[in-house]
Short mmCIF file of C-alpha atoms and ligand atoms in Angstrom, two decimals:
data_model
loop_
_atom_site.label_atom_id
_atom_site.label_comp_id
_atom_site.label_asym_id
_atom_site.label_seq_id
_atom_site.Cartn_x
_atom_site.Cartn_y
_atom_site.Cartn_z
CA MET P 1 11.89 -173.46 77.12
CA SER P 2 11.93 -175.71 80.22
CA GLU P 3 12.12 -179.48 79.97
CA PRO P 4 8.74 -181.29 79.78
CA VAL P 5 7.52 -182.62 83.13
CA ILE P 6 5.25 -185.29 81.77
CA THR P 7 5.86 -188.00 79.21
CA SER P 8 3.21 -189.46 77.02
CA THR P 9 3.64 -192.85 75.38
CA ARG P 10 1.46 -195.35 73.52
CA ALA P 11 1.04 -199.11 73.72
CA ASP P 12 -1.55 -199.95 71.05
CA SER P 13 -4.80 -198.32 72.12
CA VAL P 14 -3.55 -197.46 75.62
CA ALA P 15 -1.97 -194.04 76.17
CA ILE P 16 0.25 -193.70 79.22
CA ILE P 17 0.81 -190.27 80.75
CA THR P 18 3.66 -190.25 83.27
CA LEU P 19 4.16 -187.41 85.75
CA ASN P 20 7.87 -186.89 85.55
CA ARG P 21 9.49 -184.91 88.37
CA PRO P 22 10.71 -187.88 90.42
CA ASP P 23 13.09 -185.83 92.60
CA ARG P 24 10.00 -183.86 93.87
CA LEU P 25 7.82 -187.00 94.01
CA ASN P 26 6.12 -185.67 90.86
CA ALA P 27 4.58 -182.75 92.76
CA LEU P 28 2.27 -180.66 90.63
CA THR P 29 3.32 -177.32 89.16
CA SER P 30 1.60 -174.97 86.70
CA GLN P 31 3.73 -176.39 83.93
CA MET P 32 2.70 -179.93 84.84
CA HIS P 33 -0.99 -178.95 84.89
CA GLU P 34 -0.64 -177.35 81.48
CA GLU P 35 1.13 -180.35 79.96
CA LEU P 36 -1.30 -182.76 81.58
CA ARG P 37 -4.36 -181.00 80.21
CA ALA P 38 -2.75 -180.81 76.75
CA ALA P 39 -1.90 -184.55 76.76
CA LEU P 40 -5.41 -185.45 77.93
CA ALA P 41 -6.92 -183.27 75.20
CA GLU P 42 -4.71 -184.85 72.56
CA HIS P 43 -5.66 -188.40 73.60
CA ALA P 44 -9.33 -187.47 73.86
CA ALA P 45 -9.28 -186.39 70.22
CA ASP P 46 -7.41 -189.48 69.02
CA GLU P 47 -9.86 -192.14 67.84
CA SER P 48 -7.29 -194.89 68.21
CA VAL P 49 -6.91 -194.28 71.97
CA ARG P 50 -9.33 -196.22 74.15
CA VAL P 51 -7.76 -195.96 77.58
CA VAL P 52 -5.56 -193.31 79.16
CA MET P 53 -3.44 -194.40 82.11
CA LEU P 54 -1.94 -191.83 84.45
CA THR P 55 1.09 -192.84 86.51
CA GLY P 56 4.25 -191.44 88.12
CA ALA P 57 7.97 -191.70 87.37
CA GLY P 58 10.25 -193.01 90.11
CA ARG P 59 9.02 -194.13 93.52
CA ALA P 60 5.87 -191.97 93.87
CA PHE P 61 2.68 -191.34 91.95
CA CYS P 62 2.46 -187.70 93.01
CA ALA P 63 2.84 -185.68 96.23
CA GLY P 64 0.13 -183.16 95.33
CA GLN P 65 0.79 -179.47 94.86
CA ASP P 66 4.47 -178.52 94.83
CA LEU P 67 4.80 -176.78 98.17
CA THR P 68 8.08 -175.13 97.25
CA VAL P 69 6.92 -173.00 94.32
CA GLU P 70 5.88 -169.40 94.76
CA LEU P 71 2.11 -169.16 95.15
CA PRO P 72 -0.04 -166.40 93.66
CA VAL P 73 -0.51 -163.57 96.15
CA GLY P 74 -3.76 -161.63 96.69
CA PRO P 75 -4.17 -157.90 97.32
CA ASP P 76 -3.80 -158.56 101.09
CA GLY P 77 -0.33 -159.97 100.50
CA ARG P 78 -1.43 -163.48 101.50
CA ALA P 79 -1.40 -166.60 99.30
CA ASP P 80 -4.32 -166.66 96.85
CA LEU P 81 -5.11 -170.37 96.64
CA GLU P 82 -8.48 -169.85 94.97
CA GLU P 83 -6.74 -168.56 91.88
CA THR P 84 -4.69 -171.77 91.47
CA LEU P 85 -7.67 -173.98 92.10
CA LEU P 86 -9.89 -172.17 89.60
CA ARG P 87 -7.17 -172.02 86.96
CA GLU P 88 -5.54 -175.43 87.33
CA TYR P 89 -7.14 -178.02 89.59
CA ASN P 90 -10.83 -177.50 88.92
CA PRO P 91 -10.53 -177.64 85.11
CA LEU P 92 -8.44 -180.82 85.38
CA VAL P 93 -10.94 -182.57 87.66
CA LEU P 94 -13.88 -181.52 85.46
CA MET P 95 -12.01 -182.69 82.37
CA LEU P 96 -11.45 -186.11 83.95
CA ALA P 97 -15.06 -186.34 85.16
CA ASP P 98 -16.34 -185.86 81.62
CA TYR P 99 -13.56 -187.58 79.70
CA PRO P 100 -14.55 -189.45 76.52
CA LYS P 101 -12.16 -192.39 77.10
CA LEU P 102 -11.59 -194.66 80.06
CA THR P 103 -9.05 -193.31 82.52
CA ILE P 104 -6.95 -195.35 84.94
CA ALA P 105 -4.90 -193.84 87.75
CA ALA P 106 -2.01 -196.26 88.29
CA LEU P 107 -0.60 -195.42 91.73
CA ASN P 108 2.94 -196.73 91.62
CA GLY P 109 3.80 -195.29 95.05
CA PRO P 110 2.97 -192.52 97.55
CA THR P 111 -0.03 -190.42 96.54
CA ALA P 112 -0.72 -187.34 98.62
CA GLY P 113 -2.82 -184.18 98.72
CA ALA P 114 -4.58 -183.17 95.53
CA ALA P 115 -3.02 -186.15 93.74
CA VAL P 116 -5.35 -188.48 95.66
CA ASN P 117 -8.37 -186.58 94.47
CA ILE P 118 -7.12 -186.34 90.90
CA ALA P 119 -6.62 -190.13 91.00
CA LEU P 120 -10.16 -190.58 92.36
CA ALA P 121 -11.47 -188.43 89.50
CA CYS P 122 -10.21 -191.13 87.12
CA ASP P 123 -12.55 -193.99 86.25
CA VAL P 124 -10.52 -196.75 87.87
CA VAL P 125 -7.67 -196.63 90.39
CA VAL P 126 -5.09 -199.40 90.66
CA ALA P 127 -2.21 -199.37 93.13
CA ALA P 128 1.11 -201.00 93.83
CA GLN P 129 1.20 -202.98 97.09
CA SER P 130 3.48 -200.39 98.76
CA ALA P 131 1.52 -197.33 97.58
CA PHE P 132 -0.52 -195.24 99.99
CA LEU P 133 -3.15 -192.54 99.65
CA GLN P 134 -2.98 -189.58 102.01
CA GLN P 135 -5.33 -186.63 102.28
CA ALA P 136 -2.34 -184.70 103.58
CA PHE P 137 -4.01 -181.29 103.63
CA ALA P 138 -4.57 -181.00 107.39
CA LYS P 139 -0.80 -181.15 107.87
CA ILE P 140 -0.54 -177.78 106.14
CA ALA P 141 -3.81 -176.39 107.53
CA LEU P 142 -5.86 -176.74 104.33
CA LEU P 143 -8.97 -178.71 103.42
CA PRO P 144 -8.97 -181.34 100.67
CA ASP P 145 -9.49 -179.75 97.27
CA ALA P 146 -9.48 -181.03 93.69
CA GLY P 147 -12.92 -182.51 94.42
CA GLY P 148 -11.86 -184.40 97.55
CA THR P 149 -14.75 -183.16 99.67
CA TRP P 150 -17.16 -184.26 96.90
CA ILE P 151 -15.80 -187.65 95.89
CA LEU P 152 -14.58 -189.02 99.21
CA PRO P 153 -17.89 -188.96 101.15
CA ARG P 154 -19.56 -190.56 98.14
CA LEU P 155 -17.00 -193.36 98.07
CA VAL P 156 -16.47 -194.13 101.76
CA GLY P 157 -19.31 -192.29 103.53
CA PRO P 158 -19.21 -188.88 105.24
CA LYS P 159 -17.90 -190.02 108.64
CA ARG P 160 -14.99 -192.00 107.30
CA ALA P 161 -14.22 -189.28 104.74
CA LEU P 162 -14.05 -186.66 107.46
CA ALA P 163 -11.86 -188.88 109.64
CA LEU P 164 -9.43 -189.43 106.76
CA MET P 165 -9.30 -185.67 106.22
CA LEU P 166 -8.93 -184.75 109.90
CA THR P 167 -6.21 -187.29 110.62
CA ALA P 168 -4.41 -186.99 107.28
CA GLU P 169 -3.43 -190.60 107.84
CA ALA P 170 -1.88 -192.60 105.04
CA VAL P 171 -4.22 -195.33 103.77
CA SER P 172 -2.33 -198.39 102.55
CA ALA P 173 -3.13 -199.84 99.14
CA GLY P 174 -4.66 -202.87 100.86
CA ASP P 175 -6.92 -200.74 103.07
CA ALA P 176 -7.83 -198.55 100.09
CA LEU P 177 -8.90 -201.71 98.26
CA GLY P 178 -11.12 -202.64 101.21
CA MET P 179 -12.64 -199.15 101.26
CA GLY P 180 -13.41 -199.25 97.55
CA LEU P 181 -11.03 -196.41 96.67
CA VAL P 182 -8.86 -198.74 94.63
CA ALA P 183 -10.06 -201.48 92.29
CA LYS P 184 -6.93 -203.63 92.15
CA VAL P 185 -3.62 -203.96 93.98
CA PHE P 186 -0.63 -205.42 92.15
CA PRO P 187 2.79 -206.47 93.48
CA ASP P 188 5.43 -203.72 93.38
CA GLU P 189 7.82 -205.82 91.27
CA SER P 190 5.35 -206.31 88.42
CA PHE P 191 3.23 -203.18 88.89
CA ALA P 192 3.91 -201.48 85.54
CA ALA P 193 3.36 -204.72 83.60
CA ASP P 194 0.23 -205.67 85.59
CA ALA P 195 -1.30 -202.20 85.33
CA GLY P 196 -0.50 -202.17 81.60
CA ALA P 197 -2.13 -205.57 81.10
CA PHE P 198 -5.20 -204.40 83.03
CA ALA P 199 -5.41 -201.27 80.84
CA LYS P 200 -5.14 -203.47 77.74
CA THR P 201 -8.04 -205.62 78.93
CA LEU P 202 -10.23 -202.55 79.42
CA ALA P 203 -9.11 -201.21 76.04
CA ALA P 204 -10.49 -204.36 74.40
CA GLY P 205 -13.92 -203.67 75.95
CA PRO P 206 -16.90 -202.07 74.19
CA PRO P 207 -16.24 -198.29 74.15
CA LEU P 208 -19.85 -197.15 73.72
CA ALA P 209 -21.06 -199.36 76.56
CA GLN P 210 -18.15 -198.23 78.72
CA GLN P 211 -19.06 -194.57 78.19
CA ALA P 212 -22.72 -195.36 78.90
CA MET P 213 -21.68 -197.03 82.17
CA LYS P 214 -19.70 -193.95 83.16
CA GLN P 215 -22.65 -191.69 82.38
CA ALA P 216 -25.14 -193.89 84.22
CA ILE P 217 -22.96 -194.14 87.33
CA ARG P 218 -22.31 -190.39 87.33
CA GLU P 219 -25.98 -189.49 86.96
CA SER P 220 -27.09 -192.08 89.53
CA LEU P 221 -25.57 -189.93 92.26
CA ASP P 222 -28.32 -187.34 91.72
CA ASN P 223 -31.15 -189.49 90.34
CA ASP P 224 -34.04 -191.26 92.07
CA LEU P 225 -34.66 -194.89 91.09
CA ALA P 226 -37.39 -194.17 88.52
CA THR P 227 -35.23 -191.57 86.75
CA GLN P 228 -32.28 -193.93 86.75
CA LEU P 229 -34.35 -196.79 85.32
CA ASN P 230 -35.45 -194.50 82.49
CA LEU P 231 -31.87 -193.43 81.87
CA GLU P 232 -30.78 -197.08 81.68
CA ALA P 233 -33.55 -197.81 79.18
CA ARG P 234 -32.54 -194.82 77.02
CA LEU P 235 -28.86 -195.69 77.04
CA GLN P 236 -29.55 -199.38 76.44
CA ALA P 237 -31.75 -198.49 73.46
CA LYS P 238 -28.78 -196.74 71.87
CA LEU P 239 -26.39 -199.56 72.66
CA GLY P 240 -28.82 -202.12 71.27
CA ARG P 241 -28.55 -200.38 67.89
CA SER P 242 -24.73 -200.46 67.87
CA ASP P 243 -22.43 -202.59 65.70
CA ASP P 244 -20.70 -203.63 68.91
CA PHE P 245 -23.88 -205.23 70.27
CA GLU P 246 -24.27 -207.22 67.03
CA GLU P 247 -20.61 -208.22 67.30
CA GLY P 248 -21.05 -209.23 70.95
CA ILE P 249 -23.98 -211.49 70.11
CA ALA P 250 -22.21 -212.96 67.05
CA ALA P 251 -19.04 -213.63 69.06
CA PHE P 252 -21.09 -215.32 71.78
CA LYS P 253 -22.80 -217.62 69.27
CA GLU P 254 -19.53 -218.37 67.46
CA LYS P 255 -17.72 -219.00 70.77
CA ARG P 256 -14.94 -216.49 70.05
CA ALA P 257 -13.67 -213.26 71.59
CA PRO P 258 -15.55 -210.17 70.34
CA VAL P 259 -13.74 -207.40 68.47
CA PHE P 260 -15.36 -204.09 69.40
CA THR P 261 -15.01 -201.02 67.20
CA GLY P 262 -16.86 -198.39 69.21
CA ARG P 263 -19.59 -198.09 66.56
O1 T3D G 1 -4.07 -173.66 95.36
C1 T3D G 1 -3.18 -174.32 95.84
O2 T3D G 1 -2.00 -174.28 95.44
C2 T3D G 1 -3.50 -175.25 96.94
C3 T3D G 1 -3.55 -176.62 96.42
C4 T3D G 1 -3.23 -177.61 97.25
C5 T3D G 1 -3.24 -178.98 96.75
C6 T3D G 1 -2.37 -179.90 97.56
O3 T3D G 1 -2.04 -180.95 97.03
S1 T3D G 1 -1.93 -179.50 99.14
C7 T3D G 1 -1.05 -180.93 99.70
C8 T3D G 1 0.36 -180.93 99.19
N1 T3D G 1 1.06 -182.16 99.46
C9 T3D G 1 1.49 -182.52 100.67
O4 T3D G 1 1.24 -181.88 101.67
C10 T3D G 1 2.36 -183.77 100.75
C11 T3D G 1 3.79 -183.37 101.02
N2 T3D G 1 4.67 -184.53 100.97
C12 T3D G 1 4.70 -185.44 101.94
O5 T3D G 1 3.97 -185.39 102.92
C13 T3D G 1 5.70 -186.56 101.80
O6 T3D G 1 6.68 -186.17 100.87
C14 T3D G 1 5.07 -187.88 101.31
C15 T3D G 1 4.21 -188.45 102.45
C16 T3D G 1 4.23 -187.73 100.05
C17 T3D G 1 6.20 -188.89 101.00
O7 T3D G 1 7.10 -188.95 102.10
P1 T3D G 1 8.55 -189.58 101.91
O8 T3D G 1 9.17 -189.63 103.26
O9 T3D G 1 8.43 -190.85 101.17
O10 T3D G 1 9.36 -188.57 100.96
P2 T3D G 1 9.98 -187.16 101.37
O11 T3D G 1 11.36 -187.37 101.87
O12 T3D G 1 9.05 -186.39 102.21
O13 T3D G 1 10.03 -186.44 99.92
C18 T3D G 1 11.08 -186.69 98.99
C19 T3D G 1 11.44 -185.37 98.35
O14 T3D G 1 10.29 -184.86 97.66
C20 T3D G 1 11.82 -184.33 99.41
O15 T3D G 1 12.78 -183.49 98.84
P3 T3D G 1 14.32 -183.55 99.34
O16 T3D G 1 14.33 -183.37 100.83
O17 T3D G 1 14.79 -184.93 98.92
O18 T3D G 1 14.99 -182.45 98.59
C21 T3D G 1 10.53 -183.56 99.59
O19 T3D G 1 10.72 -182.25 100.04
C22 T3D G 1 9.99 -183.56 98.17
N3 T3D G 1 8.53 -183.37 98.18
C23 T3D G 1 7.61 -184.21 98.66
N4 T3D G 1 6.40 -183.68 98.53
C24 T3D G 1 6.57 -182.49 97.94
C25 T3D G 1 7.91 -182.28 97.71
N5 T3D G 1 8.39 -181.17 97.15
C26 T3D G 1 7.48 -180.23 96.82
N6 T3D G 1 6.16 -180.36 97.01
C27 T3D G 1 5.65 -181.47 97.56
N7 T3D G 1 4.31 -181.60 97.70
#
């Protein structure tokens, strides 16, 4: 049995999944995909987990697919990349897109290739000052996968998305913040503590409302305004009947911090 390549730890209601192959800049392998999906599934089923944070061990977040492993080969003797995408990347991205907890990608350092798009599939991305995001695919004559061609034009617009893909240029954390790819940038020295504190703040938020926000944002991409207004009304009706709404109102009146239970 090979050594695990991710670690999974807990700090109260925040679960932290760390990609752990620092000598390969945490590049993704089949084993890592398998362990990652298993850890995500475990935290999804755990009622006490509110936020899952994904980060990297050592100096990088993740350098994308491990380019040194043997790739599946098709009947023509050439690499069969579709097989890997259908078996590993696509299920991971779909799992993140529909995940029942909040997810944070905490980019502690270089983030390249599919790792950028996996990070963007998380709900919120935070980055260390020295981190960068690089759609590195053009350098090896591929197109961005793991949902990159879907998420990037929606986040930065089609022209800028294409330019980032064509040039494969590294986007600094500061520029990524300006483009809306990253929500917060923290100093390198205090990154783990700052990202952890940020995760804790989100974990204290109202889980049902947070999930409703995720759903509304996701559906807004395909909805017209009237449909979206109806969706908001439907979701708000449910939230209005929740214990957490009562708690929010009570806490406001009593001038104290609310304690949300997700009910
Ligand atoms: O179906 C499919 O399989 C296709 C799916 C594709 C998905 C993808 O993600 S394709 C894109 C793959 N990723 C890349 O092309 C990025 C490759 N890495 C880099 O460009 C650079 O390493 C970075 C820009 C990320 C960081 O540069 P730097 O200078 O800070 O570090 P380095 O010296 O390049 O890397 C340090 C070590 O990590 C080095 O090993 P060594 O020389 O010390 O033994 C390097 O080879 C290794 N490493 C970095 N990236 C990968 C990797 N090893 C395997 N796979 C990698 N992706």
